[in-house]
Backbone as JSON, one array per atom type, in Angstrom:
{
  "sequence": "XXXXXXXXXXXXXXXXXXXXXXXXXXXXXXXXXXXXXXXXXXXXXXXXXXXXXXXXXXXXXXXXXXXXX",
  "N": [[-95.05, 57.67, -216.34], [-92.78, 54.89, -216.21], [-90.5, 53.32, -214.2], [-87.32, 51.18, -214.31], [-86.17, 49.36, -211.74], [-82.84, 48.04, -210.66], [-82.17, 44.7, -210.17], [-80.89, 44.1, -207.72], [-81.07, 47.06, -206.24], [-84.09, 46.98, -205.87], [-84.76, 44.34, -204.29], [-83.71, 45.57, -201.87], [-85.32, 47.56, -201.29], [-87.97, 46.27, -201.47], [-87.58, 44.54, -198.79], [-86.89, 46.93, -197.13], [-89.42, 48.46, -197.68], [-91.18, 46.3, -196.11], [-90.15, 46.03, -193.81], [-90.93, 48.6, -192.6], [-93.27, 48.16, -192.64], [-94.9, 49.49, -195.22], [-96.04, 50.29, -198.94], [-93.89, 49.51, -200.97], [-93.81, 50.81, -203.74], [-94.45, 53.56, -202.54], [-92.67, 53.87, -200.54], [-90.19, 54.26, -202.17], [-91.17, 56.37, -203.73], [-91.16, 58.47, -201.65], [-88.38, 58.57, -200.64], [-87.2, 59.32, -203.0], [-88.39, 61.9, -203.84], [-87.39, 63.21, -201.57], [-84.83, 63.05, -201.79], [-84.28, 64.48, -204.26], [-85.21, 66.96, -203.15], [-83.47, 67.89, -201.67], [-81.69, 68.01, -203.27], [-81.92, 70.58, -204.93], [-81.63, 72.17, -203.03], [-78.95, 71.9, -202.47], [-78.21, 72.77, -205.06], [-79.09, 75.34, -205.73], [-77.73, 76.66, -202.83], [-75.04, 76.06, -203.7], [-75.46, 77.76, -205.72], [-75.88, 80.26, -204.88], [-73.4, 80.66, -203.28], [-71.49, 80.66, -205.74], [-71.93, 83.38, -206.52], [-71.28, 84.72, -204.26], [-72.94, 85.22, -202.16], [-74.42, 85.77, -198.84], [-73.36, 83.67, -196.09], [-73.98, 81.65, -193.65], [-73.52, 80.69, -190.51], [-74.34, 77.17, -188.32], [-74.77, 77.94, -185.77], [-74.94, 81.03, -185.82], [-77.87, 80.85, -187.68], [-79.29, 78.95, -185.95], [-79.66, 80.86, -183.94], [-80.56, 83.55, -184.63], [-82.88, 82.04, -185.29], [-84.27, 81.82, -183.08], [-83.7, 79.32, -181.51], [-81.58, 78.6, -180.37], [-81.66, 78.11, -177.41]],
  "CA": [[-94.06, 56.74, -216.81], [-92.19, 54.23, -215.32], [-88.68, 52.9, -214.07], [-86.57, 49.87, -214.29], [-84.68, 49.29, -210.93], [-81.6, 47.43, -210.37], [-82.33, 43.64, -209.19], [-79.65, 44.61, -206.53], [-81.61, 47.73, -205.47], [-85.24, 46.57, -206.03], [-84.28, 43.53, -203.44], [-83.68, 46.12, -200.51], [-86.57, 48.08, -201.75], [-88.61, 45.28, -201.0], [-87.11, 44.37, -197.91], [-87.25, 47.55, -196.37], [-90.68, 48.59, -197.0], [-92.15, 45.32, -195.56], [-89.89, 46.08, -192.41], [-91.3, 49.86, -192.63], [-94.62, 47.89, -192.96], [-95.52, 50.52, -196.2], [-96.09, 49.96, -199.9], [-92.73, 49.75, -201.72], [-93.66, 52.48, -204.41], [-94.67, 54.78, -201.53], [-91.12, 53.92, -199.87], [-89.68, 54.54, -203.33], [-91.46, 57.99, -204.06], [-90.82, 59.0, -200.36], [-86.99, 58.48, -200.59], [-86.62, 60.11, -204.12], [-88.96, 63.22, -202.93], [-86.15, 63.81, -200.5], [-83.31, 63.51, -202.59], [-84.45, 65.8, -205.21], [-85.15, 68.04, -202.66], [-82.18, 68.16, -200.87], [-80.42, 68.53, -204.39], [-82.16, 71.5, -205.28], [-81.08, 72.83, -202.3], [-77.7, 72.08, -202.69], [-77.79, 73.28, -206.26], [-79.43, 76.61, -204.76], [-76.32, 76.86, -201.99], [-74.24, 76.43, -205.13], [-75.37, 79.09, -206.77], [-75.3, 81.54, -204.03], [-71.72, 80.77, -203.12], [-70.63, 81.64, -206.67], [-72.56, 84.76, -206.82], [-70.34, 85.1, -203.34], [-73.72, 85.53, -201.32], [-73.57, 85.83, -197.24], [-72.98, 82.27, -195.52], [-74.47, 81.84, -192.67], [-73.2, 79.4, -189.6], [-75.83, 77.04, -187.84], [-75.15, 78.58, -184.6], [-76.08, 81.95, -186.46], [-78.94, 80.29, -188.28], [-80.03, 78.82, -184.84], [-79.72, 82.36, -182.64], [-81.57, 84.22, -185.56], [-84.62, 81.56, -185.22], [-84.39, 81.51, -181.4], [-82.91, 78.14, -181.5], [-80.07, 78.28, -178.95], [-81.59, 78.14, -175.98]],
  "C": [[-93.65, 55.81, -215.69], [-91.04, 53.66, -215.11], [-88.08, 51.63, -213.52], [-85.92, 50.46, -212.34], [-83.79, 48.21, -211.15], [-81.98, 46.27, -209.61], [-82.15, 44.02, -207.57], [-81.31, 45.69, -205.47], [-83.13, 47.57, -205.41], [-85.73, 45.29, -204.86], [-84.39, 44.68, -201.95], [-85.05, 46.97, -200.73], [-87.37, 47.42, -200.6], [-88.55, 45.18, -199.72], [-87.41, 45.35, -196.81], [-88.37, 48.54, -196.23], [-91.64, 47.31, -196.35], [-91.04, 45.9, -194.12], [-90.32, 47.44, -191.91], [-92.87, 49.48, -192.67], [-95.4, 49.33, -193.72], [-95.49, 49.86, -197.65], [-94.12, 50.11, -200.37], [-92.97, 50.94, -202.5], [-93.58, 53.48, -203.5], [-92.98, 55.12, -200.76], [-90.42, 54.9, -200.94], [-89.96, 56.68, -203.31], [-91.28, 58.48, -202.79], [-89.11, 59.69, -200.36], [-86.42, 59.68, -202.09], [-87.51, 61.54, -203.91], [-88.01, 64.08, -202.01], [-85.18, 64.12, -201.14], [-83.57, 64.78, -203.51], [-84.58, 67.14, -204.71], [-84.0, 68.43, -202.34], [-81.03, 68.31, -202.49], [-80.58, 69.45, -204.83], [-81.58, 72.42, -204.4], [-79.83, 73.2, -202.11], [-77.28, 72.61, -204.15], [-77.71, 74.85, -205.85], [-78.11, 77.21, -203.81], [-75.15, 76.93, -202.86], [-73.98, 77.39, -205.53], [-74.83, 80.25, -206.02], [-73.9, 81.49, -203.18], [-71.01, 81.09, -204.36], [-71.12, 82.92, -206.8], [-71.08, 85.44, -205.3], [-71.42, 86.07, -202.25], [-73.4, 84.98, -199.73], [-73.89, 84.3, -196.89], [-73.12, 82.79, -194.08], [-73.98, 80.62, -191.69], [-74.12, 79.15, -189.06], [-75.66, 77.53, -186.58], [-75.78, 80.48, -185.17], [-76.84, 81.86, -186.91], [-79.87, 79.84, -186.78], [-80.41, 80.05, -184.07], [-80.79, 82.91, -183.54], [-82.97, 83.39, -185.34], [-84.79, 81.07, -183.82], [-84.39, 80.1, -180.81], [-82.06, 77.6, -180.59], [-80.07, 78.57, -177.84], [-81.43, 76.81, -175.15]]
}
């Protein structure tokens, strides 16, 4: 399928894959690849804070993956 953008946002689009010297779609599917990820993730972190799963700080997240040296 395919998707309308927004004059508005279709304009920077443009703009900033020629200054990224890359295709615009590729910019496009690059940028939304990320987001979706990063929302799953935050849906995910969601969940396991209502369940009232353990929370971890990034200096404990760093020490655990030998990070903080």
């Amino acid at each position: 399928g395919s998707i309308a953008l927004d004059p508005t946002v279709n304009t920077l689009v443009v703009k900033e894959a020629r200054a990224q010297k890359k295709a615009a779609s590729k910019l496009v599917n690059e940028a939304l690849a990320a987001y979706l990820e990063d929302l799953r993730d935050y849906r995910e972190a969601q969940a396991i804070k209502r369940r009232g799963g353990r929370r971890y700080s990034l200096a404990e997240v760093k020490k655990e993956l030998g990070l903080d040296r």
